[in-house]
């Protein structure tokens, strides 16, 4: 963007601790710094043993463990978690796990105002955003509220060593999607552009290294750093067509979050590319100078063994048209006008999983 354009940039106070082992060694200190005495630890069922080590490290400050986080935060899960926090007399929460655990922690914060500490174990980036999501009656709602933004984020690359390679790749691409949409958001700013470029560069360097050696702790750290940057981009900008489509596919059709982002991103970007030349230029630089950014992302996913079609993820072809109508029926910011036909085209391409179309005018602006 040029400096003849107007922009605003808002950031909120968040303390970040980043070091191998920090989940256990830093979380109690973060609780103490925030003056918290009784914390409920929330996690998903598969993350319970790791969350228990954090709960043990909290000692007397731990008010209990609530291992019930699930993807897309069903509203009844939020109700139960709020009841658990009240029953425990907690004055704060620690979410240990991926975006689902952090999402449940945010739902508690939204309803109770209690502060949240996030200890992420995937690359969802949720820990860096004031964005919450809740699913009710087959529809996912999202919103923004500063109260849900974690007050401390404890990044521990060791926690991500157990992340299966498939989720490592798809979660990493979920993070890339945040940077991509931030770059063409109406509230993009020069700082967001720098964070997005660095986030994309770092993540696309780290993922092939992790495919070669999932235990490469340095690459794990680099991916987590990239997730931080990409999450911060999402946290300060407005989501567009890509995120809205993924929310419909996740909330209404039950598709898995990170995998869905991975499949949809090249096609949503190919669709928006002609209306977002500056975003394409930044992304092209981050990806080493490619002339076809959507295709480069599609090839990256394929090389790393990620799913490439919504059919593989279990969407029925008959669901493509109603899902598109639903995603096109809501008003939201997008660089290209959102039409039912356009959204159906994106979804059909993602359903089939072939290479994204190289649209006229979608080459990066080299001027
Ligand atoms: N509000 C926001 O800003 C954002 C919210 N989200 C939300 O986050 C959710 C998805 O989060 P994800 O992180 O993609 O998935 P997730 O948190 O559901 O985790 C996926 C699976 O991986 C397991 N897992 C997590 N970390 C692991 C580790 N280190 N080792 C082994 N297994 C591990 C989990 O137990 C779960 O079974 C969605 O509900 C999405 O809407 C995602 C991005 C941003
Ligand atoms: O569901 C939420 O918590 C809201 C936002 C996201 O999931 C962001 C994303 O689609 O990755």
Coordinates of C-alpha atoms and ligand atoms in Angstrom, one line a residue:
X1 CA 0.0 0.0 0.0
X2 CA 1.1 3.6 -0.5
X3 CA 1.3 6.3 2.2
X4 CA -1.3 8.3 0.3
X5 CA -3.8 5.8 1.5
X6 CA -5.4 6.1 5.0
X7 CA -5.1 3.4 7.6
X8 CA -5.7 2.7 11.2
X9 CA -4.0 0.1 13.3
X10 CA -5.1 -1.1 16.7
X11 CA -3.2 -3.4 19.0
X12 CA -3.9 -4.7 22.4
X13 CA -1.6 -5.4 25.3
X14 CA -0.5 -9.0 25.3
X15 CA 2.6 -10.5 26.9
X16 CA 4.4 -13.3 24.9
X17 CA 6.8 -15.8 26.4
X18 CA 8.5 -17.9 23.8
X19 CA 10.9 -20.7 24.7
X20 CA 11.1 -24.5 24.6
X21 CA 9.6 -25.9 27.8
X22 CA 7.7 -22.7 28.6
X23 CA 4.3 -24.4 28.9
X24 CA 5.4 -25.8 32.3
X25 CA 8.1 -23.3 33.3
X26 CA 6.4 -20.0 32.4
X27 CA 2.6 -20.5 32.8
X28 CA 2.7 -20.3 36.6
X29 CA 4.7 -17.1 36.4
X30 CA 2.2 -15.6 33.9
X31 CA -0.7 -16.4 36.2
X32 CA 1.2 -14.8 39.1
X33 CA 1.9 -11.6 37.0
X34 CA -1.8 -11.3 36.2
X35 CA -2.6 -11.7 39.9
X36 CA -4.6 -14.9 39.3
X37 CA -5.0 -17.3 42.1
X38 CA -7.5 -20.0 40.9
X39 CA -7.3 -21.0 37.2
X40 CA -9.4 -23.5 35.4
X41 CA -7.3 -25.3 32.7
X42 CA -9.3 -26.1 29.6
X43 CA -8.2 -28.5 26.8
X44 CA -9.5 -31.1 24.4
X45 CA -9.8 -34.8 25.3
X46 CA -6.7 -35.7 23.2
X47 CA -4.6 -32.9 24.9
X48 CA -5.5 -33.9 28.4
X49 CA -2.1 -35.4 29.4
X50 CA -0.2 -32.3 28.3
X51 CA -2.7 -30.0 29.9
X52 CA -2.4 -32.0 33.1
X53 CA 1.4 -31.2 33.3
X54 CA 0.5 -27.5 33.0
X55 CA -2.2 -27.9 35.7
X56 CA 0.3 -29.7 38.0
X57 CA 2.9 -26.9 37.4
X58 CA 0.2 -24.4 38.5
X59 CA 0.0 -26.2 41.9
X60 CA -2.4 -24.5 44.3
X61 CA -3.3 -22.0 41.6
X62 CA -5.1 -24.7 39.6
X63 CA -8.8 -24.8 40.2
X64 CA -9.4 -27.9 38.0
X65 CA -9.1 -29.3 34.6
X66 CA -11.9 -29.2 32.0
X67 CA -11.0 -31.5 29.1
X68 CA -14.1 -30.9 26.9
X69 CA -13.0 -28.5 24.1
X70 CA -14.2 -29.5 20.6
X71 CA -13.9 -27.9 17.2
X72 CA -16.0 -24.8 16.4
X73 CA -17.1 -24.5 20.1
X74 CA -20.7 -25.8 20.2
X75 CA -22.7 -23.5 22.4
X76 CA -23.7 -26.2 24.8
X77 CA -19.9 -26.8 25.4
X78 CA -19.6 -23.1 26.3
X79 CA -22.5 -23.4 28.7
X80 CA -20.9 -26.4 30.5
X81 CA -17.5 -24.7 30.6
X82 CA -19.0 -21.5 32.1
X83 CA -20.7 -23.6 34.8
X84 CA -17.4 -25.4 35.5
X85 CA -15.6 -22.1 35.9
X86 CA -18.2 -20.8 38.3
X87 CA -18.4 -24.1 40.3
X88 CA -14.6 -24.0 40.7
X89 CA -14.6 -20.3 41.8
X90 CA -12.0 -19.6 39.2
X91 CA -10.6 -16.1 38.6
X92 CA -9.1 -16.9 35.2
X93 CA -8.5 -19.7 32.7
X94 CA -5.6 -21.3 30.9
X95 CA -6.3 -22.8 27.5
X96 CA -3.8 -25.5 26.6
X97 CA -4.1 -26.9 23.1
X98 CA -5.1 -25.9 19.6
X99 CA -7.7 -23.4 18.4
X100 CA -10.5 -25.5 19.9
X101 CA -9.1 -25.3 23.4
X102 CA -8.4 -21.6 23.0
X103 CA -11.8 -21.1 21.5
X104 CA -13.4 -22.6 24.6
X105 CA -11.3 -20.4 26.8
X106 CA -12.5 -17.4 24.8
X107 CA -16.1 -18.5 25.1
X108 CA -15.6 -18.5 28.9
X109 CA -14.0 -15.0 28.8
X110 CA -16.8 -13.7 26.6
X111 CA -19.5 -14.8 29.1
X112 CA -17.6 -14.1 32.4
X113 CA -15.0 -11.4 31.6
X114 CA -12.3 -13.6 33.2
X115 CA -8.8 -13.2 31.8
X116 CA -7.3 -16.0 29.6
X117 CA -3.8 -17.3 29.3
X118 CA -3.2 -19.3 26.0
X119 CA -0.7 -22.1 25.6
X120 CA -1.1 -23.0 21.9
X121 CA -0.1 -26.4 20.6
X122 CA -1.1 -25.8 16.9
X123 CA -0.6 -23.0 14.4
X124 CA -4.2 -21.8 14.4
X125 CA -3.1 -18.3 15.6
X126 CA -6.2 -17.9 17.7
X127 CA -4.1 -16.9 20.7
X128 CA -3.3 -13.6 18.9
X129 CA -6.9 -12.5 18.1
X130 CA -9.9 -11.0 19.8
X131 CA -12.1 -13.2 17.6
X132 CA -14.5 -15.7 19.1
X133 CA -16.6 -18.3 17.4
X134 CA -19.6 -20.3 18.6
X135 CA -21.7 -22.9 16.8
X136 CA -25.5 -23.3 17.4
X137 CA -28.2 -25.0 15.4
X138 CA -25.7 -25.8 12.7
X139 CA -24.5 -22.2 12.2
X140 CA -21.2 -20.8 13.2
X141 CA -21.2 -17.2 14.5
X142 CA -18.0 -15.2 15.0
X143 CA -17.4 -11.9 16.6
X144 CA -14.8 -9.6 18.1
X145 CA -14.4 -8.6 21.7
X146 CA -11.2 -7.4 23.3
X147 CA -12.2 -9.3 26.5
X148 CA -11.5 -12.7 24.7
X149 CA -8.0 -11.7 23.6
X150 CA -5.5 -13.8 25.7
X151 CA -3.6 -11.6 28.2
X152 CA -0.5 -13.8 28.1
X153 CA 0.6 -16.2 25.4
X154 CA 3.1 -18.9 26.2
X155 CA 4.7 -20.3 23.1
X156 CA 6.5 -23.6 23.7
X157 CA 7.8 -25.2 20.5
X158 CA 8.2 -28.5 22.4
X159 CA 4.5 -28.7 22.8
X160 CA 4.1 -29.0 19.0
X161 CA 6.5 -31.9 18.6
X162 CA 3.6 -34.3 19.0
X163 CA 1.5 -32.6 16.3
X164 CA 1.0 -35.2 13.6
X165 CA 2.6 -34.1 10.3
X166 CA -0.8 -33.9 8.5
X167 CA -2.1 -31.4 11.1
X168 CA 1.3 -29.6 11.2
X169 CA 0.8 -28.9 7.5
X170 CA -2.9 -28.0 7.4
X171 CA -2.7 -25.9 10.6
X172 CA 0.3 -24.1 9.1
X173 CA -1.8 -23.3 6.0
X174 CA -4.6 -22.2 8.3
X175 CA -2.1 -19.6 9.6
X176 CA -1.2 -18.6 6.0
X177 CA -4.8 -18.0 5.3
X178 CA -4.9 -15.3 8.0
X179 CA -2.0 -13.5 6.4
X180 CA -3.5 -13.8 2.9
X181 CA -6.8 -12.3 3.8
X182 CA -5.3 -9.6 6.0
X183 CA -3.3 -8.4 2.9
X184 CA -6.5 -7.5 1.0
X185 CA -8.6 -6.6 4.0
X186 CA -10.1 -3.1 4.0
X187 CA -8.1 -2.4 7.2
X188 CA -4.7 -3.6 6.0
X189 CA -1.9 -1.3 7.1
X190 CA 1.9 -1.2 6.5
X191 CA 2.6 -3.0 9.8
X192 CA 0.1 -5.8 8.9
X193 CA 1.7 -6.1 5.5
X194 CA 5.2 -6.6 7.1
X195 CA 3.8 -9.2 9.5
X196 CA 2.0 -11.0 6.8
X197 CA 5.0 -11.2 4.5
X198 CA 7.3 -12.4 7.3
X199 CA 4.7 -14.8 8.5
X200 CA 4.2 -16.4 5.1
X201 CA 7.9 -16.6 4.5
X202 CA 8.6 -18.2 7.9
X203 CA 5.7 -20.7 7.6
X204 CA 6.5 -21.8 4.1
X205 CA 10.1 -22.3 5.0
X206 CA 9.3 -24.2 8.2
X207 CA 6.7 -26.6 6.8
X208 CA 9.0 -28.4 4.2
X209 CA 11.6 -28.7 7.0
X210 CA 9.0 -30.3 9.3
X211 CA 7.8 -32.7 6.5
X212 CA 11.5 -33.9 6.3
X213 CA 11.9 -34.0 10.1
X214 CA 8.9 -33.4 12.3
X215 CA 11.2 -33.3 15.3
X216 CA 13.2 -30.4 14.1
X217 CA 12.8 -28.1 17.1
X218 CA 14.1 -25.1 15.3
X219 CA 11.6 -25.5 12.5
X220 CA 8.9 -26.1 15.1
X221 CA 9.8 -22.7 16.7
X222 CA 9.9 -21.0 13.3
X223 CA 6.4 -22.3 12.5
X224 CA 5.1 -21.1 15.9
X225 CA 6.7 -17.7 15.3
X226 CA 4.9 -17.6 11.9
X227 CA 1.6 -18.6 13.5
X228 CA 2.1 -15.7 15.9
X229 CA 2.6 -13.2 13.1
X230 CA -0.2 -14.6 10.9
X231 CA -2.6 -14.7 14.0
X232 CA -1.7 -11.1 14.8
X233 CA -2.7 -10.2 11.2
X234 CA -6.1 -11.9 11.6
X235 CA -6.4 -10.2 15.0
X236 CA -6.3 -6.7 13.5
X237 CA -8.1 -7.0 10.2
X238 CA -11.5 -8.0 8.8
X239 CA -12.0 -11.5 7.4
X240 CA -13.2 -12.0 3.9
X241 CA -14.7 -14.6 1.6
X242 CA -12.1 -17.3 2.4
X243 CA -12.7 -17.3 6.1
X244 CA -16.5 -17.0 5.7
X245 CA -16.6 -20.0 3.4
X246 CA -14.6 -22.1 5.9
X247 CA -16.9 -21.1 8.7
X248 CA -19.9 -22.3 6.7
X249 CA -18.2 -25.5 5.8
X250 CA -17.1 -26.1 9.4
X251 CA -20.1 -24.9 11.3
X252 CA -22.9 -26.2 9.1
X253 CA -21.2 -29.2 7.3
X254 CA -18.9 -30.3 10.1
X255 CA -15.7 -30.2 8.0
X256 CA -12.4 -30.1 9.9
X257 CA -11.1 -26.6 10.3
X258 CA -7.4 -26.6 9.3
X259 CA -8.0 -29.1 6.4
X260 CA -10.8 -27.0 5.0
X261 CA -8.7 -23.9 5.1
X262 CA -6.0 -25.8 3.2
X263 CA -8.3 -26.9 0.5
X264 CA -10.2 -23.7 0.0
X265 CA -7.3 -21.1 0.2
X266 CA -5.8 -21.5 -3.3
X267 CA -9.2 -21.2 -4.9
X268 CA -10.5 -18.3 -2.8
X269 CA -7.2 -16.5 -3.5
X270 CA -7.4 -17.2 -7.2
X271 CA -10.9 -15.7 -7.2
X272 CA -9.9 -12.6 -5.3
X273 CA -6.5 -12.1 -7.0
X274 CA -7.6 -9.8 -9.9
X275 CA -9.0 -7.4 -7.3
X276 CA -6.0 -7.6 -4.9
X277 CA -2.7 -6.9 -6.9
X278 CA -0.8 -5.4 -4.0
X279 CA -1.6 -8.5 -1.8
X280 CA -0.3 -10.7 -4.6
X281 CA 2.9 -8.7 -4.8
X282 CA 3.6 -9.1 -1.1
X283 CA 2.7 -12.8 -1.2
X284 CA 4.9 -13.4 -4.3
X285 CA 7.9 -11.9 -2.6
X286 CA 7.3 -14.0 0.5
X287 CA 7.1 -17.1 -1.7
X288 CA 10.3 -16.4 -3.6
X289 CA 9.0 -14.5 -6.6
X290 CA 6.3 -16.8 -8.1
X291 CA 4.0 -15.4 -10.7
X292 CA 1.1 -17.6 -9.7
X293 CA 0.6 -17.4 -5.9
X294 CA -2.6 -19.5 -5.7
X295 CA -1.0 -22.2 -7.7
X296 CA 2.2 -22.1 -5.6
X297 CA 0.0 -22.6 -2.5
X298 CA -1.9 -25.5 -4.1
X299 CA 1.4 -27.1 -5.1
X300 CA 2.8 -26.6 -1.6
X301 CA -0.2 -28.4 -0.1
X302 CA 0.2 -31.3 -2.5
X303 CA 3.9 -31.6 -2.0
X304 CA 3.4 -31.8 1.7
X305 CA 0.7 -34.5 1.4
X306 CA -2.2 -32.3 2.5
X307 CA -5.8 -32.9 1.2
X308 CA -6.6 -30.9 -1.9
X309 CA -10.4 -31.4 -2.4
X310 CA -13.5 -30.9 -0.3
X311 CA -14.7 -34.2 -1.6
X312 CA -11.8 -35.9 0.3
X313 CA -12.9 -34.1 3.4
X314 CA -16.4 -35.6 3.1
X315 CA -18.4 -32.8 1.6
X316 CA -21.2 -34.1 -0.7
X317 CA -21.4 -32.6 -4.1
X318 CA -25.1 -31.8 -3.4
X319 CA -23.9 -29.5 -0.6
X320 CA -21.9 -27.3 -2.8
X321 CA -24.7 -25.1 -4.0
X322 CA -26.5 -24.6 -0.6
X323 CA -23.1 -23.9 1.1
X324 CA -22.3 -21.3 -1.6
X325 CA -25.7 -19.7 -1.2
X326 CA -25.2 -19.5 2.5
X327 CA -21.7 -18.0 2.3
X328 CA -22.9 -15.5 -0.4
X329 CA -25.9 -14.6 1.6
X330 CA -24.0 -12.8 4.4
X331 CA -22.6 -9.3 3.9
X332 CA -18.8 -9.0 4.5
X333 CA -15.8 -7.2 3.2
X334 CA -14.0 -8.7 0.3
X335 CA -11.9 -7.2 -2.5
X336 CA -14.1 -8.7 -5.2
X337 CA -17.9 -8.4 -5.1
X338 CA -19.4 -11.5 -3.5
X339 CA -21.9 -13.0 -5.8
X340 CA -23.7 -16.4 -5.6
X341 CA -22.2 -17.5 -8.9
X342 CA -18.7 -16.4 -7.9
X343 CA -18.8 -18.2 -4.5
X344 CA -20.3 -21.3 -6.2
X345 CA -17.4 -21.3 -8.6
X346 CA -14.8 -21.1 -5.8
X347 CA -16.6 -23.9 -3.9
X348 CA -16.9 -26.2 -6.9
X349 CA -13.2 -25.8 -7.7
X350 CA -12.3 -26.6 -4.1
X351 CA -14.7 -29.5 -4.1
X352 CA -13.0 -31.0 -7.2
X353 CA -9.5 -30.1 -6.0
X354 CA -7.7 -29.4 -9.3
X355 CA -5.3 -26.5 -9.8
X356 CA -6.7 -23.1 -9.2
X357 CA -7.6 -21.1 -12.2
X358 CA -5.1 -18.4 -13.2
X359 CA -7.5 -15.5 -13.7
X360 CA -6.8 -12.6 -16.0
X361 CA -5.2 -9.7 -14.1
X362 CA -4.0 -11.9 -11.2
X363 CA -0.3 -11.6 -11.8
X364 CA 1.6 -9.8 -9.0
X365 CA 2.0 -6.1 -9.6
X366 CA 5.7 -5.5 -10.2
X367 CA 5.5 -1.8 -10.7
Ligands
LIG1 N1 -10.8 -17.3 16.9 C1 -9.7 -17.3 16.2 O1 -9.0 -16.4 16.0 C2 -9.4 -18.6 15.5 C3 -10.1 -19.7 15.9 N2 -9.9 -21.0 15.3 C4 -10.7 -22.1 15.7 O2 -9.9 -23.1 16.2 C5 -10.5 -24.4 15.9 C6 -9.5 -25.2 15.2 O3 -8.2 -25.3 15.8 P1 -7.1 -26.2 15.4 O4 -5.9 -25.8 16.1 O5 -7.0 -26.3 13.9 O6 -7.5 -27.7 15.8 P2 -7.9 -28.3 17.2 O7 -7.6 -27.4 18.3 O8 -9.3 -28.8 17.1 O9 -6.9 -29.5 17.3 C7 -7.1 -30.6 16.3 C8 -6.7 -31.9 16.9 O10 -5.3 -32.0 17.2 C9 -5.1 -32.3 18.5 N3 -3.9 -31.6 18.9 C10 -3.7 -30.3 19.1 N4 -2.4 -30.0 19.4 C11 -1.8 -31.2 19.4 C12 -0.4 -31.5 19.6 N5 0.5 -30.6 19.8 N6 -0.1 -32.8 19.5 C13 -1.0 -33.7 19.2 N7 -2.3 -33.5 19.0 C14 -2.7 -32.2 19.1 C15 -6.3 -31.9 19.3 O11 -6.5 -32.5 20.5 C16 -7.4 -32.2 18.3 O12 -7.8 -33.5 18.3 C17 -11.7 -24.1 15.1 O13 -12.8 -24.2 16.0 C18 -11.5 -22.7 14.6 O14 -12.7 -22.0 14.4 C19 -8.9 -21.1 14.4 C20 -8.1 -20.1 14.1 C21 -8.3 -18.7 14.6
LIG2 O1 -14.3 -19.8 15.0 C1 -13.6 -18.9 15.4 O2 -13.1 -18.9 16.5 C2 -13.4 -17.7 14.6 C3 -12.4 -17.5 13.7 C4 -11.7 -18.5 13.0 O3 -12.0 -19.7 13.1 C5 -10.6 -18.1 12.1 C6 -10.4 -19.1 11.1 O4 -11.3 -19.4 10.3 O5 -9.3 -19.7 11.0

